[in-house]
């Protein structure tokens, strides 16, 4: 049986051991370096990192292998979020702006883009345009997708895809309109070929080419006041392919659309429209259907593809895709919506 004296000694020993253990833990905690596992610190950034980041943040840095150059420009900002720091850095490197502005932009709209798509978007759209798009268009139209790379020559626009206020860079003036420089030689050859076939008694002429966002919006709004079904032959700004510069509209389009308004039925039977079309325009349509592809052009809105394109058949609206691609589309009888395109214009 343990005596009272021995019991008191044992209790005292336990208390002393507990006190020593607590002191050791206190000392270890006091001397522990939270950045011991993070090898990228130096005399310049250590104090700032410790001031603004907690242990969870430092664990995140270590696990994600994030170096100080990715976040030191932003760490002292009030809205800084470490989870977004790679987005901040990517945004700043792609399109420089005030650091606070970048942090605010990313924090607000990160759900709208991925890390992979952010660089592409900021290569083609300004912060202001992206902001207004996300605040307005994306809110009004939940199914509307902003095209990440609007420079792709095979971009397809419709009620679900938009390039918003994007304006292409490689435009040149051609016979009073602007078009993509890549199509000029083939366009010239096509117009000359038709004139030659007609013994210079008739010619193809372009009524419009590239149109910017504001021009398309004005045309769309004015036309919609006169015709409720305008979306059958024209999409609004951002969704209209004339904004890309690869689409041309030939003289004859106005007559065609007016006849469609008068005679086209729900079955999309163009028989009467074609019969009422002037002989001159009938000849042009026939030649274009047989030959436009030889010069790199396709009828953008083909007959029988109305449900896919969202538009009536429009033989006077041509899209430039390059000679090789146009031939492939012609031979396979496929439209833009059905094709899997290569990365570059042939």
PDB file of N, CA and C in Angstrom, residues 31-122:
ATOM      1  N   UNK A  31       9.213  29.558 -30.807  1.00  0.00           N
ATOM      2  CA  UNK A  31      10.376  29.563 -31.693  1.00  0.00           C
ATOM      3  C   UNK A  31      10.097  28.951 -33.062  1.00  0.00           C
ATOM      4  N   UNK A  32       8.864  28.417 -33.253  1.00  0.00           N
ATOM      5  CA  UNK A  32       8.533  27.769 -34.534  1.00  0.00           C
ATOM      6  C   UNK A  32       8.464  28.794 -35.664  1.00  0.00           C
ATOM      7  N   UNK A  33       9.071  28.470 -36.783  1.00  0.00           N
ATOM      8  CA  UNK A  33       9.048  29.343 -37.953  1.00  0.00           C
ATOM      9  C   UNK A  33       7.964  28.857 -38.908  1.00  0.00           C
ATOM     10  N   UNK A  34       6.847  29.593 -39.051  1.00  0.00           N
ATOM     11  CA  UNK A  34       5.756  29.151 -39.932  1.00  0.00           C
ATOM     12  C   UNK A  34       6.163  29.080 -41.402  1.00  0.00           C
ATOM     13  N   UNK A  35       7.257  29.730 -41.741  1.00  0.00           N
ATOM     14  CA  UNK A  35       7.721  29.707 -43.131  1.00  0.00           C
ATOM     15  C   UNK A  35       8.851  28.707 -43.355  1.00  0.00           C
ATOM     16  N   UNK A  36       9.043  27.828 -42.371  1.00  0.00           N
ATOM     17  CA  UNK A  36      10.148  26.869 -42.474  1.00  0.00           C
ATOM     18  C   UNK A  36      10.011  25.972 -43.697  1.00  0.00           C
ATOM     19  N   UNK A  37       8.756  25.665 -44.077  1.00  0.00           N
ATOM     20  CA  UNK A  37       8.534  24.762 -45.223  1.00  0.00           C
ATOM     21  C   UNK A  37       8.421  25.514 -46.547  1.00  0.00           C
ATOM     22  N   UNK A  38       8.522  26.835 -46.477  1.00  0.00           N
ATOM     23  CA  UNK A  38       8.360  27.656 -47.685  1.00  0.00           C
ATOM     24  C   UNK A  38       9.728  28.238 -48.049  1.00  0.00           C
ATOM     25  N   UNK A  39      10.378  27.704 -49.073  1.00  0.00           N
ATOM     26  CA  UNK A  39      11.786  28.032 -49.343  1.00  0.00           C
ATOM     27  C   UNK A  39      12.034  29.320 -50.123  1.00  0.00           C
ATOM     28  N   UNK A  40      10.961  30.104 -50.361  1.00  0.00           N
ATOM     29  CA  UNK A  40      11.130  31.254 -51.252  1.00  0.00           C
ATOM     30  C   UNK A  40      11.203  32.593 -50.530  1.00  0.00           C
ATOM     31  N   UNK A  41      11.298  32.567 -49.223  1.00  0.00           N
ATOM     32  CA  UNK A  41      11.322  33.828 -48.487  1.00  0.00           C
ATOM     33  C   UNK A  41      12.728  34.430 -48.452  1.00  0.00           C
ATOM     34  N   UNK A  42      12.745  35.736 -48.235  1.00  0.00           N
ATOM     35  CA  UNK A  42      14.020  36.438 -48.054  1.00  0.00           C
ATOM     36  C   UNK A  42      13.778  37.602 -47.089  1.00  0.00           C
ATOM     37  N   UNK A  43      14.801  38.366 -46.846  1.00  0.00           N
ATOM     38  CA  UNK A  43      14.687  39.465 -45.874  1.00  0.00           C
ATOM     39  C   UNK A  43      13.662  40.512 -46.298  1.00  0.00           C
ATOM     40  N   UNK A  44      13.408  40.613 -47.610  1.00  0.00           N
ATOM     41  CA  UNK A  44      12.495  41.652 -48.111  1.00  0.00           C
ATOM     42  C   UNK A  44      11.029  41.247 -48.000  1.00  0.00           C
ATOM     43  N   UNK A  45      10.730  39.963 -48.148  1.00  0.00           N
ATOM     44  CA  UNK A  45       9.318  39.576 -48.182  1.00  0.00           C
ATOM     45  C   UNK A  45       8.823  38.835 -46.940  1.00  0.00           C
ATOM     46  N   UNK A  46       9.740  38.353 -46.089  1.00  0.00           N
ATOM     47  CA  UNK A  46       9.343  37.530 -44.947  1.00  0.00           C
ATOM     48  C   UNK A  46       8.336  38.234 -44.032  1.00  0.00           C
ATOM     49  N   UNK A  47       8.640  39.433 -43.614  1.00  0.00           N
ATOM     50  CA  UNK A  47       7.765  40.132 -42.669  1.00  0.00           C
ATOM     51  C   UNK A  47       6.393  40.430 -43.272  1.00  0.00           C
ATOM     52  N   UNK A  48       6.384  40.781 -44.552  1.00  0.00           N
ATOM     53  CA  UNK A  48       5.104  41.091 -45.211  1.00  0.00           C
ATOM     54  C   UNK A  48       4.248  39.836 -45.330  1.00  0.00           C
ATOM     55  N   UNK A  49       4.867  38.728 -45.689  1.00  0.00           N
ATOM     56  CA  UNK A  49       4.115  37.473 -45.808  1.00  0.00           C
ATOM     57  C   UNK A  49       3.514  37.089 -44.464  1.00  0.00           C
ATOM     58  N   UNK A  50       4.303  37.181 -43.399  1.00  0.00           N
ATOM     59  CA  UNK A  50       3.812  36.816 -42.075  1.00  0.00           C
ATOM     60  C   UNK A  50       2.718  37.770 -41.594  1.00  0.00           C
ATOM     61  N   UNK A  51       2.792  39.030 -42.040  1.00  0.00           N
ATOM     62  CA  UNK A  51       1.783  40.008 -41.611  1.00  0.00           C
ATOM     63  C   UNK A  51       0.430  39.770 -42.273  1.00  0.00           C
ATOM     64  N   UNK A  52       0.447  39.370 -43.523  1.00  0.00           N
ATOM     65  CA  UNK A  52      -0.805  39.294 -44.267  1.00  0.00           C
ATOM     66  C   UNK A  52      -1.351  37.873 -44.474  1.00  0.00           C
ATOM     67  N   UNK A  53      -0.542  36.863 -44.237  1.00  0.00           N
ATOM     68  CA  UNK A  53      -0.994  35.488 -44.460  1.00  0.00           C
ATOM     69  C   UNK A  53      -0.979  34.696 -43.168  1.00  0.00           C
ATOM     70  N   UNK A  54      -2.006  33.892 -42.962  1.00  0.00           N
ATOM     71  CA  UNK A  54      -2.044  33.033 -41.780  1.00  0.00           C
ATOM     72  C   UNK A  54      -1.484  31.653 -42.124  1.00  0.00           C
ATOM     73  N   UNK A  55      -1.522  30.741 -41.186  1.00  0.00           N
ATOM     74  CA  UNK A  55      -0.927  29.423 -41.386  1.00  0.00           C
ATOM     75  C   UNK A  55      -1.607  28.650 -42.518  1.00  0.00           C
ATOM     76  N   UNK A  56      -2.928  28.806 -42.642  1.00  0.00           N
ATOM     77  CA  UNK A  56      -3.640  28.124 -43.731  1.00  0.00           C
ATOM     78  C   UNK A  56      -3.186  28.665 -45.090  1.00  0.00           C
ATOM     79  N   UNK A  57      -2.998  29.980 -45.143  1.00  0.00           N
ATOM     80  CA  UNK A  57      -2.524  30.591 -46.383  1.00  0.00           C
ATOM     81  C   UNK A  57      -1.128  30.084 -46.749  1.00  0.00           C
ATOM     82  N   UNK A  58      -0.278  29.978 -45.746  1.00  0.00           N
ATOM     83  CA  UNK A  58       1.084  29.517 -46.003  1.00  0.00           C
ATOM     84  C   UNK A  58       1.083  28.059 -46.447  1.00  0.00           C
ATOM     85  N   UNK A  59       0.200  27.262 -45.852  1.00  0.00           N
ATOM     86  CA  UNK A  59       0.051  25.871 -46.307  1.00  0.00           C
ATOM     87  C   UNK A  59      -0.372  25.832 -47.775  1.00  0.00           C
ATOM     88  N   UNK A  60      -1.256  26.744 -48.129  1.00  0.00           N
ATOM     89  CA  UNK A  60      -1.721  26.815 -49.521  1.00  0.00           C
ATOM     90  C   UNK A  60      -0.562  27.166 -50.455  1.00  0.00           C
ATOM     91  N   UNK A  61       0.261  28.124 -50.058  1.00  0.00           N
ATOM     92  CA  UNK A  61       1.432  28.492 -50.855  1.00  0.00           C
ATOM     93  C   UNK A  61       2.343  27.288 -51.080  1.00  0.00           C
ATOM     94  N   UNK A  62       2.577  26.557 -50.011  1.00  0.00           N
ATOM     95  CA  UNK A  62       3.470  25.401 -50.084  1.00  0.00           C
ATOM     96  C   UNK A  62       2.886  24.321 -50.977  1.00  0.00           C
ATOM     97  N   UNK A  63       1.620  24.000 -50.764  1.00  0.00           N
ATOM     98  CA  UNK A  63       0.982  22.908 -51.520  1.00  0.00           C
ATOM     99  C   UNK A  63       0.828  23.236 -52.996  1.00  0.00           C
ATOM    100  N   UNK A  64       0.602  24.515 -53.305  1.00  0.00           N
ATOM    101  CA  UNK A  64       0.399  24.920 -54.697  1.00  0.00           C
ATOM    102  C   UNK A  64       1.691  25.395 -55.366  1.00  0.00           C
ATOM    103  N   UNK A  65       2.777  25.397 -54.609  1.00  0.00           N
ATOM    104  CA  UNK A  65       4.085  25.815 -55.146  1.00  0.00           C
ATOM    105  C   UNK A  65       4.021  27.222 -55.750  1.00  0.00           C
ATOM    106  N   UNK A  66       3.379  28.127 -55.019  1.00  0.00           N
ATOM    107  CA  UNK A  66       3.229  29.504 -55.488  1.00  0.00           C
ATOM    108  C   UNK A  66       4.396  30.341 -54.976  1.00  0.00           C
ATOM    109  N   UNK A  67       5.122  30.932 -55.871  1.00  0.00           N
ATOM    110  CA  UNK A  67       6.285  31.738 -55.509  1.00  0.00           C
ATOM    111  C   UNK A  67       5.876  33.187 -55.230  1.00  0.00           C
ATOM    112  N   UNK A  68       6.666  33.917 -54.462  1.00  0.00           N
ATOM    113  CA  UNK A  68       6.307  35.299 -54.089  1.00  0.00           C
ATOM    114  C   UNK A  68       6.060  36.224 -55.266  1.00  0.00           C
ATOM    115  N   UNK A  69       6.718  36.015 -56.387  1.00  0.00           N
ATOM    116  CA  UNK A  69       6.519  36.907 -57.527  1.00  0.00           C
ATOM    117  C   UNK A  69       5.093  36.854 -58.061  1.00  0.00           C
ATOM    118  N   UNK A  70       4.348  35.811 -57.650  1.00  0.00           N
ATOM    119  CA  UNK A  70       2.970  35.684 -58.118  1.00  0.00           C
ATOM    120  C   UNK A  70       1.987  36.505 -57.288  1.00  0.00           C
ATOM    121  N   UNK A  71       2.377  36.886 -56.065  1.00  0.00           N
ATOM    122  CA  UNK A  71       1.400  37.558 -55.209  1.00  0.00           C
ATOM    123  C   UNK A  71       1.879  38.816 -54.488  1.00  0.00           C
ATOM    124  N   UNK A  72       3.186  39.078 -54.485  1.00  0.00           N
ATOM    125  CA  UNK A  72       3.681  40.214 -53.696  1.00  0.00           C
ATOM    126  C   UNK A  72       3.155  41.562 -54.188  1.00  0.00           C
ATOM    127  N   UNK A  73       2.832  41.667 -55.470  1.00  0.00           N
ATOM    128  CA  UNK A  73       2.286  42.932 -55.991  1.00  0.00           C
ATOM    129  C   UNK A  73       0.883  43.217 -55.452  1.00  0.00           C
ATOM    130  N   UNK A  74       0.211  42.175 -54.939  1.00  0.00           N
ATOM    131  CA  UNK A  74      -1.196  42.321 -54.563  1.00  0.00           C
ATOM    132  C   UNK A  74      -1.471  42.085 -53.076  1.00  0.00           C
ATOM    133  N   UNK A  75      -0.530  41.508 -52.362  1.00  0.00           N
ATOM    134  CA  UNK A  75      -0.786  41.004 -51.014  1.00  0.00           C
ATOM    135  C   UNK A  75      -1.260  42.076 -50.042  1.00  0.00           C
ATOM    136  N   UNK A  76      -0.843  43.317 -50.214  1.00  0.00           N
ATOM    137  CA  UNK A  76      -1.201  44.376 -49.272  1.00  0.00           C
ATOM    138  C   UNK A  76      -2.531  45.051 -49.592  1.00  0.00           C
ATOM    139  N   UNK A  77      -3.169  44.652 -50.689  1.00  0.00           N
ATOM    140  CA  UNK A  77      -4.460  45.233 -51.046  1.00  0.00           C
ATOM    141  C   UNK A  77      -5.560  44.635 -50.173  1.00  0.00           C
ATOM    142  N   UNK A  78      -6.532  45.444 -49.828  1.00  0.00           N
ATOM    143  CA  UNK A  78      -7.567  45.015 -48.874  1.00  0.00           C
ATOM    144  C   UNK A  78      -8.409  43.847 -49.382  1.00  0.00           C
ATOM    145  N   UNK A  79      -8.632  43.770 -50.685  1.00  0.00           N
ATOM    146  CA  UNK A  79      -9.478  42.713 -51.241  1.00  0.00           C
ATOM    147  C   UNK A  79      -8.684  41.523 -51.771  1.00  0.00           C
ATOM    148  N   UNK A  80      -7.409  41.482 -51.455  1.00  0.00           N
ATOM    149  CA  UNK A  80      -6.562  40.384 -51.926  1.00  0.00           C
ATOM    150  C   UNK A  80      -7.082  39.040 -51.428  1.00  0.00           C
ATOM    151  N   UNK A  81      -7.181  38.083 -52.353  1.00  0.00           N
ATOM    152  CA  UNK A  81      -7.605  36.723 -52.037  1.00  0.00           C
ATOM    153  C   UNK A  81      -6.543  35.783 -52.585  1.00  0.00           C
ATOM    154  N   UNK A  82      -5.871  35.094 -51.687  1.00  0.00           N
ATOM    155  CA  UNK A  82      -4.765  34.244 -52.113  1.00  0.00           C
ATOM    156  C   UNK A  82      -5.192  33.201 -53.135  1.00  0.00           C
ATOM    157  N   UNK A  83      -6.432  32.724 -53.014  1.00  0.00           N
ATOM    158  CA  UNK A  83      -6.924  31.697 -53.948  1.00  0.00           C
ATOM    159  C   UNK A  83      -7.016  32.229 -55.381  1.00  0.00           C
ATOM    160  N   UNK A  84      -7.048  33.554 -55.517  1.00  0.00           N
ATOM    161  CA  UNK A  84      -7.151  34.166 -56.848  1.00  0.00           C
ATOM    162  C   UNK A  84      -5.827  34.713 -57.360  1.00  0.00           C
ATOM    163  N   UNK A  85      -4.766  34.518 -56.589  1.00  0.00           N
ATOM    164  CA  UNK A  85      -3.521  35.223 -56.914  1.00  0.00           C
ATOM    165  C   UNK A  85      -2.948  34.864 -58.274  1.00  0.00           C
ATOM    166  N   UNK A  86      -3.095  33.612 -58.713  1.00  0.00           N
ATOM    167  CA  UNK A  86      -2.580  33.241 -60.029  1.00  0.00           C
ATOM    168  C   UNK A  86      -3.372  33.937 -61.135  1.00  0.00           C
ATOM    169  N   UNK A  87      -4.659  34.177 -60.872  1.00  0.00           N
ATOM    170  CA  UNK A  87      -5.491  34.916 -61.824  1.00  0.00           C
ATOM    171  C   UNK A  87      -5.031  36.371 -61.902  1.00  0.00           C
ATOM    172  N   UNK A  88      -4.724  36.962 -60.743  1.00  0.00           N
ATOM    173  CA  UNK A  88      -4.243  38.342 -60.733  1.00  0.00           C
ATOM    174  C   UNK A  88      -2.980  38.467 -61.586  1.00  0.00           C
ATOM    175  N   UNK A  89      -2.062  37.555 -61.344  1.00  0.00           N
ATOM    176  CA  UNK A  89      -0.776  37.607 -62.042  1.00  0.00           C
ATOM    177  C   UNK A  89      -0.949  37.415 -63.543  1.00  0.00           C
ATOM    178  N   UNK A  90      -1.789  36.452 -63.923  1.00  0.00           N
ATOM    179  CA  UNK A  90      -2.017  36.192 -65.343  1.00  0.00           C
ATOM    180  C   UNK A  90      -2.668  37.397 -66.014  1.00  0.00           C
ATOM    181  N   UNK A  91      -3.615  38.001 -65.334  1.00  0.00           N
ATOM    182  CA  UNK A  91      -4.289  39.184 -65.881  1.00  0.00           C
ATOM    183  C   UNK A  91      -3.306  40.328 -66.078  1.00  0.00           C
ATOM    184  N   UNK A  92      -2.492  40.582 -65.068  1.00  0.00           N
ATOM    185  CA  UNK A  92      -1.546  41.703 -65.140  1.00  0.00           C
ATOM    186  C   UNK A  92      -0.514  41.482 -66.235  1.00  0.00           C
ATOM    187  N   UNK A  93      -0.035  40.245 -66.377  1.00  0.00           N
ATOM    188  CA  UNK A  93       0.957  39.946 -67.403  1.00  0.00           C
ATOM    189  C   UNK A  93       0.374  40.051 -68.814  1.00  0.00           C
ATOM    190  N   UNK A  94      -0.912  39.777 -68.944  1.00  0.00           N
ATOM    191  CA  UNK A  94      -1.554  39.798 -70.264  1.00  0.00           C
ATOM    192  C   UNK A  94      -1.982  41.202 -70.665  1.00  0.00           C
ATOM    193  N   UNK A  95      -2.611  41.906 -69.746  1.00  0.00           N
ATOM    194  CA  UNK A  95      -3.083  43.268 -70.031  1.00  0.00           C
ATOM    195  C   UNK A  95      -2.902  44.104 -68.758  1.00  0.00           C
ATOM    196  N   UNK A  96      -1.848  44.844 -68.724  1.00  0.00           N
ATOM    197  CA  UNK A  96      -1.482  45.553 -67.499  1.00  0.00           C
ATOM    198  C   UNK A  96      -2.536  46.604 -67.132  1.00  0.00           C
ATOM    199  N   UNK A  97      -2.725  46.741 -65.839  1.00  0.00           N
ATOM    200  CA  UNK A  97      -3.644  47.758 -65.303  1.00  0.00           C
ATOM    201  C   UNK A  97      -3.280  47.970 -63.844  1.00  0.00           C
ATOM    202  N   UNK A  98      -3.952  48.905 -63.198  1.00  0.00           N
ATOM    203  CA  UNK A  98      -3.729  49.151 -61.783  1.00  0.00           C
ATOM    204  C   UNK A  98      -3.995  47.875 -60.989  1.00  0.00           C
ATOM    205  N   UNK A  99      -3.121  47.576 -60.032  1.00  0.00           N
ATOM    206  CA  UNK A  99      -3.237  46.323 -59.273  1.00  0.00           C
ATOM    207  C   UNK A  99      -4.572  46.186 -58.558  1.00  0.00           C
ATOM    208  N   UNK A 100      -5.030  47.257 -57.969  1.00  0.00           N
ATOM    209  CA  UNK A 100      -6.311  47.214 -57.258  1.00  0.00           C
ATOM    210  C   UNK A 100      -7.460  46.950 -58.224  1.00  0.00           C
ATOM    211  N   UNK A 101      -7.366  47.529 -59.417  1.00  0.00           N
ATOM    212  CA  UNK A 101      -8.383  47.311 -60.439  1.00  0.00           C
ATOM    213  C   UNK A 101      -8.415  45.837 -60.844  1.00  0.00           C
ATOM    214  N   UNK A 102      -7.242  45.256 -61.036  1.00  0.00           N
ATOM    215  CA  UNK A 102      -7.145  43.849 -61.434  1.00  0.00           C
ATOM    216  C   UNK A 102      -7.728  42.938 -60.359  1.00  0.00           C
ATOM    217  N   UNK A 103      -7.392  43.201 -59.102  1.00  0.00           N
ATOM    218  CA  UNK A 103      -7.909  42.391 -58.002  1.00  0.00           C
ATOM    219  C   UNK A 103      -9.428  42.458 -57.960  1.00  0.00           C
ATOM    220  N   UNK A 104      -9.960  43.651 -58.106  1.00  0.00           N
ATOM    221  CA  UNK A 104     -11.410  43.826 -58.095  1.00  0.00           C
ATOM    222  C   UNK A 104     -12.062  43.101 -59.269  1.00  0.00           C
ATOM    223  N   UNK A 105     -11.453  43.216 -60.449  1.00  0.00           N
ATOM    224  CA  UNK A 105     -11.996  42.569 -61.647  1.00  0.00           C
ATOM    225  C   UNK A 105     -12.041  41.046 -61.488  1.00  0.00           C
ATOM    226  N   UNK A 106     -10.938  40.476 -61.068  1.00  0.00           N
ATOM    227  CA  UNK A 106     -10.870  39.019 -60.916  1.00  0.00           C
ATOM    228  C   UNK A 106     -11.823  38.540 -59.832  1.00  0.00           C
ATOM    229  N   UNK A 107     -11.848  39.207 -58.688  1.00  0.00           N
ATOM    230  CA  UNK A 107     -12.732  38.792 -57.597  1.00  0.00           C
ATOM    231  C   UNK A 107     -14.191  38.796 -58.011  1.00  0.00           C
ATOM    232  N   UNK A 108     -14.567  39.777 -58.814  1.00  0.00           N
ATOM    233  CA  UNK A 108     -15.974  39.912 -59.212  1.00  0.00           C
ATOM    234  C   UNK A 108     -16.389  38.918 -60.284  1.00  0.00           C
ATOM    235  N   UNK A 109     -15.475  38.626 -61.201  1.00  0.00           N
ATOM    236  CA  UNK A 109     -15.908  37.874 -62.381  1.00  0.00           C
ATOM    237  C   UNK A 109     -15.219  36.532 -62.570  1.00  0.00           C
ATOM    238  N   UNK A 110     -14.524  36.055 -61.557  1.00  0.00           N
ATOM    239  CA  UNK A 110     -13.785  34.806 -61.731  1.00  0.00           C
ATOM    240  C   UNK A 110     -14.687  33.657 -62.181  1.00  0.00           C
ATOM    241  N   UNK A 111     -15.933  33.640 -61.759  1.00  0.00           N
ATOM    242  CA  UNK A 111     -16.842  32.559 -62.134  1.00  0.00           C
ATOM    243  C   UNK A 111     -17.120  32.530 -63.636  1.00  0.00           C
ATOM    244  N   UNK A 112     -16.811  33.631 -64.321  1.00  0.00           N
ATOM    245  CA  UNK A 112     -17.108  33.730 -65.743  1.00  0.00           C
ATOM    246  C   UNK A 112     -16.001  33.189 -66.643  1.00  0.00           C
ATOM    247  N   UNK A 113     -14.852  32.903 -66.083  1.00  0.00           N
ATOM    248  CA  UNK A 113     -13.760  32.401 -66.918  1.00  0.00           C
ATOM    249  C   UNK A 113     -12.899  31.427 -66.119  1.00  0.00           C
ATOM    250  N   UNK A 114     -12.169  30.618 -66.839  1.00  0.00           N
ATOM    251  CA  UNK A 114     -11.217  29.704 -66.216  1.00  0.00           C
ATOM    252  C   UNK A 114      -9.835  30.344 -66.250  1.00  0.00           C
ATOM    253  N   UNK A 115      -8.918  29.773 -65.505  1.00  0.00           N
ATOM    254  CA  UNK A 115      -7.543  30.280 -65.530  1.00  0.00           C
ATOM    255  C   UNK A 115      -6.977  30.166 -66.940  1.00  0.00           C
ATOM    256  N   UNK A 116      -7.325  29.056 -67.631  1.00  0.00           N
ATOM    257  CA  UNK A 116      -6.818  28.822 -68.983  1.00  0.00           C
ATOM    258  C   UNK A 116      -7.385  29.825 -69.986  1.00  0.00           C
ATOM    259  N   UNK A 117      -8.625  30.249 -69.810  1.00  0.00           N
ATOM    260  CA  UNK A 117      -9.256  31.148 -70.785  1.00  0.00           C
ATOM    261  C   UNK A 117      -8.979  32.628 -70.512  1.00  0.00           C
ATOM    262  N   UNK A 118      -8.527  32.948 -69.297  1.00  0.00           N
ATOM    263  CA  UNK A 118      -8.336  34.352 -68.929  1.00  0.00           C
ATOM    264  C   UNK A 118      -7.333  35.048 -69.835  1.00  0.00           C
ATOM    265  N   UNK A 119      -6.202  34.421 -70.101  1.00  0.00           N
ATOM    266  CA  UNK A 119      -5.176  35.028 -70.954  1.00  0.00           C
ATOM    267  C   UNK A 119      -5.723  35.291 -72.355  1.00  0.00           C
ATOM    268  N   UNK A 120      -6.459  34.323 -72.902  1.00  0.00           N
ATOM    269  CA  UNK A 120      -7.026  34.473 -74.239  1.00  0.00           C
ATOM    270  C   UNK A 120      -8.023  35.627 -74.278  1.00  0.00           C
ATOM    271  N   UNK A 121      -8.874  35.698 -73.291  1.00  0.00           N
ATOM    272  CA  UNK A 121      -9.867  36.764 -73.241  1.00  0.00           C
ATOM    273  C   UNK A 121      -9.220  38.139 -73.173  1.00  0.00           C
ATOM    274  N   UNK A 122      -8.231  38.292 -72.296  1.00  0.00           N
ATOM    275  CA  UNK A 122      -7.595  39.594 -72.139  1.00  0.00           C
ATOM    276  C   UNK A 122      -6.660  39.938 -73.286  1.00  0.00           C
TER     277      UNK A 122
END
